[in-house]
PDB file of C-alpha atoms and ligand atoms in Angstrom:
ATOM      1  CA  UNK A 523       5.983   6.166 -12.274  1.00 94.00           C
ATOM      2  CA  UNK A 524       3.522   6.207  -9.561  1.00 97.00           C
ATOM      3  CA  UNK A 525       4.519   5.562  -6.187  1.00 98.00           C
ATOM      4  CA  UNK A 526       2.138   4.511  -3.660  1.00 98.00           C
ATOM      5  CA  UNK A 527       2.470   3.214   0.162  1.00 98.00           C
ATOM      6  CA  UNK A 528      -0.487   1.900   1.946  1.00 98.00           C
ATOM      7  CA  UNK A 529      -0.407   2.697   5.111  1.00 97.00           C
ATOM      8  CA  UNK A 530      -2.539   2.532   8.185  1.00 95.00           C
ATOM      9  CA  UNK A 531      -1.131   2.151  11.917  1.00 92.00           C
ATOM     10  CA  UNK A 532      -3.875   0.061  12.690  1.00 92.00           C
ATOM     11  CA  UNK A 533      -3.336  -3.998  12.158  1.00 93.00           C
ATOM     12  CA  UNK A 534      -5.650  -6.109  10.026  1.00 95.00           C
ATOM     13  CA  UNK A 535      -7.484  -3.328   8.144  1.00 95.00           C
ATOM     14  CA  UNK A 536      -6.772  -4.631   4.722  1.00 97.00           C
ATOM     15  CA  UNK A 537      -3.114  -3.132   3.649  1.00 98.00           C
ATOM     16  CA  UNK A 538      -1.609  -6.305   2.634  1.00 98.00           C
ATOM     17  CA  UNK A 539      -4.534  -7.716   0.889  1.00 98.00           C
ATOM     18  CA  UNK A 540      -5.113  -4.389  -0.911  1.00 98.00           C
ATOM     19  CA  UNK A 541      -1.272  -4.086  -1.802  1.00 98.00           C
ATOM     20  CA  UNK A 542      -1.157  -7.585  -3.604  1.00 98.00           C
ATOM     21  CA  UNK A 543      -4.438  -7.647  -4.989  1.00 98.00           C
ATOM     22  CA  UNK A 544      -4.427  -4.160  -6.354  1.00 98.00           C
ATOM     23  CA  UNK A 545      -0.871  -4.378  -7.703  1.00 98.00           C
ATOM     24  CA  UNK A 546      -1.784  -7.748  -9.508  1.00 98.00           C
ATOM     25  CA  UNK A 547      -4.844  -6.130 -11.042  1.00 98.00           C
ATOM     26  CA  UNK A 548      -2.646  -3.284 -12.116  1.00 98.00           C
ATOM     27  CA  UNK A 549      -0.471  -5.420 -13.711  1.00 98.00           C
ATOM     28  CA  UNK A 550      -3.518  -7.408 -15.534  1.00 98.00           C
ATOM     29  CA  UNK A 551      -4.313  -4.192 -17.058  1.00 97.00           C
ATOM     30  CA  UNK A 552      -0.831  -3.836 -18.517  1.00 97.00           C
ATOM     31  CA  UNK A 553       1.166  -1.826 -16.094  1.00 97.00           C
ATOM     32  CA  UNK A 554       4.287  -2.652 -15.038  1.00 97.00           C
ATOM     33  CA  UNK A 555       4.500  -3.047 -11.552  1.00 98.00           C
ATOM     34  CA  UNK A 556       6.711  -3.595  -8.410  1.00 98.00           C
ATOM     35  CA  UNK A 557       5.695  -4.421  -5.007  1.00 98.00           C
ATOM     36  CA  UNK A 558       7.938  -3.379  -2.116  1.00 98.00           C
ATOM     37  CA  UNK A 559       7.294  -5.513   1.293  1.00 98.00           C
ATOM     38  CA  UNK A 560       8.481  -3.443   4.193  1.00 98.00           C
ATOM     39  CA  UNK A 561       6.535  -5.503   6.990  1.00 98.00           C
ATOM     40  CA  UNK A 562       8.531  -8.033   9.046  1.00 97.00           C
ATOM     41  CA  UNK A 563       5.450 -10.134   8.926  1.00 97.00           C
ATOM     42  CA  UNK A 564       6.227 -10.624   5.310  1.00 98.00           C
ATOM     43  CA  UNK A 565       2.520 -11.362   4.449  1.00 98.00           C
ATOM     44  CA  UNK A 566       2.541  -9.569   0.694  1.00 98.00           C
ATOM     45  CA  UNK A 567       5.752 -11.678   0.005  1.00 98.00           C
ATOM     46  CA  UNK A 568       4.109 -14.664   0.904  1.00 98.00           C
ATOM     47  CA  UNK A 569       0.784 -13.750  -0.690  1.00 98.00           C
ATOM     48  CA  UNK A 570       2.489 -13.193  -3.871  1.00 98.00           C
ATOM     49  CA  UNK A 571       4.020 -16.947  -3.556  1.00 97.00           C
ATOM     50  CA  UNK A 572       7.428 -15.966  -2.588  1.00 97.00           C
ATOM     51  CA  UNK A 573       9.679 -18.134  -0.836  1.00 94.00           C
ATOM     52  CA  UNK A 574      11.055 -15.731   1.761  1.00 90.00           C
ATOM     53  CA  UNK A 575      13.300 -18.102   3.516  1.00 87.00           C
ATOM     54  CA  UNK A 576      15.313 -18.415  -0.024  1.00 85.00           C
ATOM     55  CA  UNK A 577      18.905 -17.276   0.674  1.00 88.00           C
ATOM     56  CA  UNK A 578      18.417 -13.801  -1.504  1.00 95.00           C
ATOM     57  CA  UNK A 579      18.526 -10.210  -0.543  1.00 97.00           C
ATOM     58  CA  UNK A 580      15.602  -8.911   0.795  1.00 98.00           C
ATOM     59  CA  UNK A 581      14.353  -5.512   2.306  1.00 98.00           C
ATOM     60  CA  UNK A 582      16.067  -5.821   5.205  1.00 98.00           C
ATOM     61  CA  UNK A 583      19.609  -6.023   3.393  1.00 98.00           C
ATOM     62  CA  UNK A 584      18.198  -3.161   1.296  1.00 98.00           C
ATOM     63  CA  UNK A 585      17.993  -1.051   4.312  1.00 98.00           C
ATOM     64  CA  UNK A 586      20.808  -2.069   6.672  1.00 97.00           C
ATOM     65  CA  UNK A 587      23.947  -2.676   3.648  1.00 97.00           C
ATOM     66  CA  UNK A 588      24.594  -1.577   0.448  1.00 96.00           C
ATOM     67  CA  UNK A 589      22.467  -3.702  -1.531  1.00 97.00           C
ATOM     68  CA  UNK A 590      20.755  -2.202  -4.149  1.00 98.00           C
ATOM     69  CA  UNK A 591      17.210  -2.598  -5.090  1.00 98.00           C
ATOM     70  CA  UNK A 592      17.905  -4.141  -8.467  1.00 97.00           C
ATOM     71  CA  UNK A 593      19.658  -7.149  -6.291  1.00 97.00           C
ATOM     72  CA  UNK A 594      16.460  -7.577  -4.251  1.00 98.00           C
ATOM     73  CA  UNK A 595      14.028  -7.311  -7.015  1.00 98.00           C
ATOM     74  CA  UNK A 596      12.512 -11.089  -7.957  1.00 97.00           C
ATOM     75  CA  UNK A 597       9.866 -11.907 -10.429  1.00 97.00           C
ATOM     76  CA  UNK A 598       6.434 -13.847  -9.118  1.00 98.00           C
ATOM     77  CA  UNK A 599       3.960 -16.128 -10.632  1.00 97.00           C
ATOM     78  CA  UNK A 600       1.867 -13.038 -10.563  1.00 98.00           C
ATOM     79  CA  UNK A 601       3.224 -10.939 -13.218  1.00 98.00           C
ATOM     80  CA  UNK A 602       4.483  -8.350 -10.695  1.00 98.00           C
ATOM     81  CA  UNK A 603       7.987  -7.822  -9.591  1.00 98.00           C
ATOM     82  CA  UNK A 604       8.625  -8.252  -5.812  1.00 98.00           C
ATOM     83  CA  UNK A 605      11.175  -6.894  -3.232  1.00 98.00           C
ATOM     84  CA  UNK A 606      10.259  -9.110  -0.767  1.00 98.00           C
ATOM     85  CA  UNK A 607      10.576  -9.069   3.179  1.00 98.00           C
ATOM     86  CA  UNK A 608      11.242 -11.716   6.015  1.00 96.00           C
ATOM     87  CA  UNK A 609      11.475 -11.529   9.612  1.00 96.00           C
ATOM     88  CA  UNK A 610      15.038 -10.280   9.502  1.00 96.00           C
ATOM     89  CA  UNK A 611      13.537  -6.811   9.007  1.00 97.00           C
ATOM     90  CA  UNK A 612      12.003  -6.686  12.402  1.00 96.00           C
ATOM     91  CA  UNK A 613      15.791  -5.940  13.467  1.00 96.00           C
ATOM     92  CA  UNK A 614      15.813  -2.963  11.049  1.00 95.00           C
ATOM     93  CA  UNK A 615      14.237  -0.610  13.409  1.00 88.00           C
ATOM     94  CA  UNK A 616      16.918  -1.182  16.150  1.00 92.00           C
ATOM     95  CA  UNK A 617      19.759  -1.382  13.733  1.00 95.00           C
ATOM     96  CA  UNK A 618      19.058   1.807  12.272  1.00 95.00           C
ATOM     97  CA  UNK A 619      18.558   3.583  15.607  1.00 90.00           C
ATOM     98  CA  UNK A 620      21.537   5.486  15.278  1.00 89.00           C
ATOM     99  CA  UNK A 621      22.195   5.905  11.832  1.00 93.00           C
ATOM    100  CA  UNK A 622      22.225   9.318  10.099  1.00 92.00           C
ATOM    101  CA  UNK A 623      19.635   9.615   7.439  1.00 95.00           C
ATOM    102  CA  UNK A 624      17.615   6.352   8.150  1.00 96.00           C
ATOM    103  CA  UNK A 625      14.517   7.752   7.082  1.00 96.00           C
ATOM    104  CA  UNK A 626      15.841   8.287   3.506  1.00 97.00           C
ATOM    105  CA  UNK A 627      17.419   5.033   2.556  1.00 98.00           C
ATOM    106  CA  UNK A 628      14.475   3.619   0.641  1.00 98.00           C
ATOM    107  CA  UNK A 629      14.077   6.903  -1.171  1.00 98.00           C
ATOM    108  CA  UNK A 630      17.471   6.805  -2.200  1.00 98.00           C
ATOM    109  CA  UNK A 631      17.785   3.287  -3.336  1.00 98.00           C
ATOM    110  CA  UNK A 632      14.621   3.772  -5.382  1.00 98.00           C
ATOM    111  CA  UNK A 633      15.779   6.925  -7.004  1.00 96.00           C
ATOM    112  CA  UNK A 634      18.994   4.989  -8.209  1.00 95.00           C
ATOM    113  CA  UNK A 635      17.086   1.905  -9.176  1.00 95.00           C
ATOM    114  CA  UNK A 636      17.262   1.153 -13.154  1.00 92.00           C
ATOM    115  CA  UNK A 637      14.107  -0.788 -13.330  1.00 93.00           C
ATOM    116  CA  UNK A 638      11.099   0.817 -15.304  1.00 94.00           C
ATOM    117  CA  UNK A 639       7.877   0.539 -13.493  1.00 97.00           C
ATOM    118  CA  UNK A 640       4.333   2.268 -14.159  1.00 97.00           C
ATOM    119  CA  UNK A 641       3.611   1.563 -10.288  1.00 98.00           C
ATOM    120  CA  UNK A 642       5.307   0.675  -7.301  1.00 98.00           C
ATOM    121  CA  UNK A 643       3.002  -0.153  -4.256  1.00 98.00           C
ATOM    122  CA  UNK A 644       4.925  -0.285  -0.912  1.00 98.00           C
ATOM    123  CA  UNK A 645       3.274  -2.773   1.707  1.00 98.00           C
ATOM    124  CA  UNK A 646       3.846  -1.247   5.272  1.00 98.00           C
ATOM    125  CA  UNK A 647       3.614  -2.452   8.893  1.00 97.00           C
ATOM    126  CA  UNK A 648       0.761  -1.464  11.504  1.00 95.00           C
ATOM    127  CA  UNK A 649       3.224   1.253  13.160  1.00 91.00           C
ATOM    128  CA  UNK A 650       4.439   4.479  12.197  1.00 89.00           C
ATOM    129  CA  UNK A 651       8.380   3.544  12.844  1.00 92.00           C
ATOM    130  CA  UNK A 652      11.146   3.877  10.668  1.00 95.00           C
ATOM    131  CA  UNK A 653      10.076   1.425   8.014  1.00 97.00           C
ATOM    132  CA  UNK A 654       6.713   3.231   7.574  1.00 97.00           C
ATOM    133  CA  UNK A 655       8.921   6.617   7.384  1.00 96.00           C
ATOM    134  CA  UNK A 656      11.026   5.132   4.992  1.00 98.00           C
ATOM    135  CA  UNK A 657       7.897   4.183   2.666  1.00 98.00           C
ATOM    136  CA  UNK A 658       6.550   7.797   3.283  1.00 98.00           C
ATOM    137  CA  UNK A 659       9.558   9.554   2.351  1.00 98.00           C
ATOM    138  CA  UNK A 660       9.944   7.355  -0.939  1.00 98.00           C
ATOM    139  CA  UNK A 661       6.740   7.906  -2.144  1.00 98.00           C
ATOM    140  CA  UNK A 662       4.566  10.401  -3.645  1.00 97.00           C
ATOM    141  CA  UNK A 663       1.207   9.088  -2.546  1.00 97.00           C
ATOM    142  CA  UNK A 664      -0.304   7.338   0.103  1.00 97.00           C
ATOM    143  CA  UNK A 665      -3.377   5.216  -0.094  1.00 97.00           C
ATOM    144  CA  UNK A 666      -5.118   4.339   3.258  1.00 96.00           C
ATOM    145  CA  UNK A 667      -7.108   1.288   3.554  1.00 96.00           C
ATOM    146  CA  UNK A 668      -9.975   1.607   6.237  1.00 94.00           C
ATOM    147  CA  UNK A 669     -12.167  -0.930   7.716  1.00 90.00           C
ATOM    148  CA  UNK A 670     -15.579   0.837   8.338  1.00 86.00           C
ATOM    149  CA  UNK A 671     -16.059   0.179  11.999  1.00 78.00           C
ATOM    150  CA  UNK A 672     -16.705   2.312  14.675  1.00 74.00           C
ATOM    151  CA  UNK A 673     -13.199   4.371  15.800  1.00 77.00           C
ATOM    152  CA  UNK A 674     -12.352   3.812  12.119  1.00 78.00           C
ATOM    153  CA  UNK A 675     -11.760   7.428  12.032  1.00 82.00           C
ATOM    154  CA  UNK A 676     -10.121   7.659  15.441  1.00 80.00           C
ATOM    155  CA  UNK A 677      -6.570   7.001  14.239  1.00 79.00           C
ATOM    156  CA  UNK A 678      -7.031   8.877  11.437  1.00 82.00           C
ATOM    157  CA  UNK A 679      -5.939  12.452  12.625  1.00 80.00           C
ATOM    158  CA  UNK A 680      -2.695  11.015  14.253  1.00 82.00           C
ATOM    159  CA  UNK A 681      -1.819   9.285  10.979  1.00 88.00           C
ATOM    160  CA  UNK A 682      -2.561  12.471   8.897  1.00 89.00           C
ATOM    161  CA  UNK A 683      -0.386  14.036  11.514  1.00 89.00           C
ATOM    162  CA  UNK A 684       2.422  11.792  10.750  1.00 91.00           C
ATOM    163  CA  UNK A 685       1.960  12.130   7.134  1.00 93.00           C
ATOM    164  CA  UNK A 686       2.075  16.007   7.257  1.00 93.00           C
ATOM    165  CA  UNK A 687       5.376  15.700   9.632  1.00 93.00           C
ATOM    166  CA  UNK A 688       6.820  13.700   6.928  1.00 95.00           C
ATOM    167  CA  UNK A 689       5.832  15.856   4.180  1.00 95.00           C
ATOM    168  CA  UNK A 690       7.252  18.954   5.949  1.00 94.00           C
ATOM    169  CA  UNK A 691      10.489  17.595   6.910  1.00 95.00           C
ATOM    170  CA  UNK A 692      11.571  14.956   4.431  1.00 96.00           C
ATOM    171  CA  UNK A 693       9.309  14.724   1.059  1.00 97.00           C
ATOM    172  CA  UNK A 694       7.342  17.632   0.254  1.00 95.00           C
ATOM    173  CA  UNK A 695       5.816  15.863  -2.987  1.00 94.00           C
ATOM    174  CA  UNK A 696       4.090  13.499  -0.498  1.00 96.00           C
ATOM    175  CA  UNK A 697       0.138  13.641  -0.267  1.00 95.00           C
ATOM    176  CA  UNK A 698      -2.821  11.667   0.784  1.00 95.00           C
ATOM    177  CA  UNK A 699      -4.320  10.149  -2.676  1.00 95.00           C
ATOM    178  CA  UNK A 700      -7.284   8.368  -0.944  1.00 94.00           C
ATOM    179  CA  UNK A 701      -9.002   6.156   1.074  1.00 95.00           C
ATOM    180  CA  UNK A 702     -10.436   2.607   0.085  1.00 97.00           C
ATOM    181  CA  UNK A 703     -13.117   1.089   2.473  1.00 95.00           C
ATOM    182  CA  UNK A 704     -12.122  -2.461   3.032  1.00 96.00           C
ATOM    183  CA  UNK A 705     -14.144  -5.448   4.254  1.00 95.00           C
ATOM    184  CA  UNK A 706     -17.266  -3.542   3.606  1.00 93.00           C
ATOM    185  CA  UNK A 707     -20.581  -4.833   4.651  1.00 90.00           C
ATOM    186  CA  UNK A 708     -23.286  -3.371   2.352  1.00 82.00           C
ATOM    187  CA  UNK A 709     -26.033  -4.611   4.589  1.00 80.00           C
ATOM    188  CA  UNK A 710     -24.603  -3.106   7.661  1.00 79.00           C
ATOM    189  CA  UNK A 711     -26.032   0.289   8.518  1.00 82.00           C
ATOM    190  CA  UNK A 712     -22.805   1.306  10.394  1.00 83.00           C
ATOM    191  CA  UNK A 713     -20.774   0.730   7.103  1.00 84.00           C
ATOM    192  CA  UNK A 714     -23.057   3.361   5.401  1.00 85.00           C
ATOM    193  CA  UNK A 715     -22.694   5.696   7.983  1.00 87.00           C
ATOM    194  CA  UNK A 716     -18.726   5.346   8.488  1.00 87.00           C
ATOM    195  CA  UNK A 717     -18.357   5.925   4.755  1.00 88.00           C
ATOM    196  CA  UNK A 718     -20.718   9.240   5.071  1.00 90.00           C
ATOM    197  CA  UNK A 719     -18.034  10.350   7.984  1.00 89.00           C
ATOM    198  CA  UNK A 720     -15.009   9.348   5.958  1.00 90.00           C
ATOM    199  CA  UNK A 721     -16.488  11.100   2.981  1.00 92.00           C
ATOM    200  CA  UNK A 722     -17.060  14.237   5.284  1.00 92.00           C
ATOM    201  CA  UNK A 723     -13.448  13.812   6.666  1.00 90.00           C
ATOM    202  CA  UNK A 724     -11.752  13.494   3.311  1.00 91.00           C
ATOM    203  CA  UNK A 725     -13.875  16.885   1.882  1.00 92.00           C
ATOM    204  CA  UNK A 726     -12.497  18.543   5.104  1.00 91.00           C
ATOM    205  CA  UNK A 727      -9.203  17.592   4.152  1.00 89.00           C
ATOM    206  CA  UNK A 728      -9.390  18.717   0.630  1.00 90.00           C
ATOM    207  CA  UNK A 729     -10.247  22.432   1.790  1.00 91.00           C
ATOM    208  CA  UNK A 730      -7.587  22.374   4.230  1.00 87.00           C
ATOM    209  CA  UNK A 731      -5.314  21.861   1.066  1.00 80.00           C
ATOM    210  CA  UNK A 732      -1.682  20.631   1.602  1.00 82.00           C
ATOM    211  CA  UNK A 733      -1.426  16.610   1.829  1.00 86.00           C
ATOM    212  CA  UNK A 734      -5.009  16.304   1.298  1.00 87.00           C
ATOM    213  CA  UNK A 735      -5.806  18.560  -1.411  1.00 89.00           C
ATOM    214  CA  UNK A 736      -6.623  15.694  -4.151  1.00 89.00           C
ATOM    215  CA  UNK A 737      -7.402  13.254  -1.645  1.00 93.00           C
ATOM    216  CA  UNK A 738     -10.632  11.233  -2.565  1.00 92.00           C
ATOM    217  CA  UNK A 739     -12.753   8.440  -1.286  1.00 94.00           C
ATOM    218  CA  UNK A 740     -12.551   5.838  -3.736  1.00 96.00           C
ATOM    219  CA  UNK A 741     -15.947   4.831  -5.077  1.00 95.00           C
ATOM    220  CA  UNK A 742     -15.346   1.240  -5.133  1.00 96.00           C
ATOM    221  CA  UNK A 743     -15.424  -0.709  -1.951  1.00 96.00           C
ATOM    222  CA  UNK A 744     -13.953  -4.022  -1.090  1.00 97.00           C
ATOM    223  CA  UNK A 745     -16.827  -6.158   0.126  1.00 96.00           C
ATOM    224  CA  UNK A 746     -16.026  -8.657   2.732  1.00 96.00           C
ATOM    225  CA  UNK A 747     -15.196 -11.998   0.941  1.00 97.00           C
ATOM    226  CA  UNK A 748     -14.005 -15.082   2.207  1.00 98.00           C
ATOM    227  CA  UNK A 749     -12.122 -15.861  -0.801  1.00 98.00           C
ATOM    228  CA  UNK A 750      -9.863 -12.895  -0.130  1.00 98.00           C
ATOM    229  CA  UNK A 751      -9.066 -14.273   3.421  1.00 98.00           C
ATOM    230  CA  UNK A 752      -8.137 -17.842   1.961  1.00 98.00           C
ATOM    231  CA  UNK A 753      -5.897 -16.550  -0.803  1.00 98.00           C
ATOM    232  CA  UNK A 754      -3.140 -15.901   0.892  1.00 98.00           C
ATOM    233  CA  UNK A 755      -2.581 -19.221   2.142  1.00 97.00           C
ATOM    234  CA  UNK A 756      -2.394 -20.786  -1.228  1.00 98.00           C
ATOM    235  CA  UNK A 757       0.437 -18.007  -1.983  1.00 98.00           C
ATOM    236  CA  UNK A 758      -1.853 -16.770  -4.745  1.00 98.00           C
ATOM    237  CA  UNK A 759      -3.542 -13.306  -5.629  1.00 98.00           C
ATOM    238  CA  UNK A 760      -7.294 -13.367  -5.456  1.00 98.00           C
ATOM    239  CA  UNK A 761      -6.874 -13.261  -9.600  1.00 98.00           C
ATOM    240  CA  UNK A 762      -5.295 -16.493  -9.712  1.00 98.00           C
ATOM    241  CA  UNK A 763      -7.180 -18.444  -6.570  1.00 98.00           C
ATOM    242  CA  UNK A 764     -10.588 -17.312  -7.607  1.00 98.00           C
ATOM    243  CA  UNK A 765     -10.913 -14.758 -10.565  1.00 98.00           C
ATOM    244  CA  UNK A 766     -14.924 -14.657 -10.521  1.00 98.00           C
ATOM    245  CA  UNK A 767     -15.433 -13.869  -6.632  1.00 98.00           C
ATOM    246  CA  UNK A 768     -16.485 -10.545  -5.445  1.00 98.00           C
ATOM    247  CA  UNK A 769     -13.154 -10.035  -4.207  1.00 98.00           C
ATOM    248  CA  UNK A 770     -11.609 -10.231  -7.580  1.00 98.00           C
ATOM    249  CA  UNK A 771     -14.203  -7.937  -9.118  1.00 98.00           C
ATOM    250  CA  UNK A 772     -13.455  -5.462  -6.404  1.00 98.00           C
ATOM    251  CA  UNK A 773     -10.094  -5.095  -6.678  1.00 98.00           C
ATOM    252  CA  UNK A 774     -10.477  -5.068 -10.474  1.00 98.00           C
ATOM    253  CA  UNK A 775     -12.682  -2.161 -10.258  1.00 98.00           C
ATOM    254  CA  UNK A 776     -10.489  -0.473  -7.761  1.00 98.00           C
ATOM    255  CA  UNK A 777      -7.804  -0.963 -10.637  1.00 98.00           C
ATOM    256  CA  UNK A 778      -9.744   0.927 -13.020  1.00 97.00           C
ATOM    257  CA  UNK A 779     -10.566   3.667 -10.684  1.00 96.00           C
ATOM    258  CA  UNK A 780      -6.976   4.084  -9.853  1.00 96.00           C
ATOM    259  CA  UNK A 781      -5.939   4.106 -13.478  1.00 96.00           C
ATOM    260  CA  UNK A 782      -8.621   6.504 -14.286  1.00 94.00           C
ATOM    261  CA  UNK A 783      -7.691   8.579 -11.472  1.00 91.00           C
ATOM    262  CA  UNK A 784      -3.572   8.669 -12.466  1.00 89.00           C
ATOM    263  CA  UNK A 785      -4.526   9.250 -15.932  1.00 86.00           C
ATOM    264  CA  UNK A 786      -6.188  12.143 -15.163  1.00 76.00           C
ATOM    265  CA  UNK A 787      -3.246  13.867 -13.389  1.00 62.00           C
ATOM    266  CA  UNK A 788      -1.487  16.235 -15.320  1.00 58.00           C
ATOM    267  CA  UNK A 789       1.928  15.233 -16.854  1.00 54.00           C
ATOM    268  CA  UNK A 790       3.772  17.831 -15.079  1.00 55.00           C
ATOM    269  CA  UNK A 791       2.629  16.763 -11.750  1.00 55.00           C
ATOM    270  CA  UNK A 792       3.776  13.065 -12.605  1.00 55.00           C
ATOM    271  CA  UNK A 793       6.904  14.144 -13.847  1.00 50.00           C
ATOM    272  CA  UNK A 794       7.792  16.272 -10.588  1.00 46.00           C
TER     273      UNK A 794
HETATM  274  N1  ATP B1121     -12.390  -7.862   2.202  1.00 70.40           N
HETATM  275  C1  ATP B1121     -12.024  -8.679   2.691  1.00 70.40           C
HETATM  276  N2  ATP B1121     -12.836  -9.566   3.180  1.00 70.40           N
HETATM  277  C2  ATP B1121     -12.431 -10.853   4.003  1.00 70.40           C
HETATM  278  N3  ATP B1121     -11.420 -10.964   4.423  1.00 70.40           N
HETATM  279  C3  ATP B1121     -10.414  -9.857   4.284  1.00 70.40           C
HETATM  280  C4  ATP B1121     -10.704  -8.906   3.388  1.00 70.40           C
HETATM  281  N4  ATP B1121      -9.521  -7.979   3.189  1.00 70.40           N
HETATM  282  C5  ATP B1121      -8.648  -8.519   4.011  1.00 70.40           C
HETATM  283  N5  ATP B1121      -9.048  -9.976   4.822  1.00 70.40           N
HETATM  284  C6  ATP B1121      -8.441 -10.683   5.616  1.00 70.40           C
HETATM  285  O1  ATP B1121      -8.286  -9.837   6.862  1.00 70.40           O
HETATM  286  C7  ATP B1121      -6.967  -9.945   7.362  1.00 70.40           C
HETATM  287  C8  ATP B1121      -6.246  -8.697   7.681  1.00 70.40           C
HETATM  288  O2  ATP B1121      -6.163  -8.392   6.231  1.00 70.40           O
HETATM  289  P1  ATP B1121      -4.760  -7.567   5.881  1.00 70.40           P
HETATM  290  O3  ATP B1121      -3.265  -8.778   5.919  1.00 70.40           O
HETATM  291  O4  ATP B1121      -4.684  -7.408   4.493  1.00 70.40           O
HETATM  292  O5  ATP B1121      -4.488  -6.487   6.760  1.00 70.40           O
HETATM  293  P2  ATP B1121      -3.549  -5.596   7.244  1.00 70.40           P
HETATM  294  O6  ATP B1121      -3.648  -4.107   7.255  1.00 70.40           O
HETATM  295  O7  ATP B1121      -2.254  -5.852   5.985  1.00 70.40           O
HETATM  296  O8  ATP B1121      -2.846  -6.344   8.593  1.00 70.40           O
HETATM  297  P3  ATP B1121      -1.453  -5.924   9.090  1.00 70.40           P
HETATM  298  O9  ATP B1121      -1.646  -4.898  10.064  1.00 70.40           O
HETATM  299  O10 ATP B1121      -0.959  -6.973  10.274  1.00 70.40           O
HETATM  300  O11 ATP B1121      -0.209  -6.015   8.210  1.00 70.40           O
HETATM  301  C9  ATP B1121      -6.338 -11.143   6.602  1.00 70.40           C
HETATM  302  O12 ATP B1121      -6.485 -12.186   7.162  1.00 70.40           O
HETATM  303  C10 ATP B1121      -6.812 -11.313   5.426  1.00 70.40           C
HETATM  304  O13 ATP B1121      -6.974 -12.164   4.656  1.00 70.40           O
HETATM  305 MG1   MG B1122      -0.371  -6.199   6.329  1.00 70.40          MG
END
């Protein structure tokens, strides 16, 4: 099972859009996929068409009570299983403040979960609080969506520091799988410049080893596409909303690239 947290402390860079559409693309490619929504905004849950007001356990109960992940998973129309969030999750940060081992709750619940998945994707909020730390403690891989504008690299070193701290203290398996450029405008000179900067940054991370040693800049960029921005309000992935648009094509290709990357990971690493 591959576990991937989609993180970036910067808001609105494409985390949720990537989590949802990559998850659905992987499911359409025959993979068994789970999506865990760890953002109180619950955008991933809404994007997947879930009723977040329904009286059923969510990731809030998962993190703050003895509810198991098995009790939280539900089916979606998109062929992925979902552990939904709602606004209650906003209280988790405060409620967990005094709890010993609060960073490892998701890890423990994921480890004891009986469901079989090929991929579990965790959508994180735009902050580096206890929710994101829970995600980073529970997964092996970090996927970083980045919007190529000036200052895009600015927050990266802080982010990599946090990932490094979690790796050394809580999860020595953790590594940066890669960066995916979102809302890419191929006509803009800036986009090309920023991608070159990101590629250089990743090359440096690879040289340094540790968390960045197998990091990559995914070849497939996600172009700016209005259909991707419209789909969430219909509670549909891009593949149901408009399967022929550029956005669908980009996420389909990103999923192919992800599948190829993981197919080439040696088995002993996957088992670890
Ligand atoms: N490639 C794209 N083209 C056009 N619009 C996009 C694209 N990707 C995302 N968007 C839109 O940009 C906005 C921000 O995207 P998204 O919600 O995925 O970011 P986020 O990083 O999850 O935000 P937050 O930090 O608030 O969780 C959304 O309205 C989304 O529909
Ligand atoms: Mg989001």
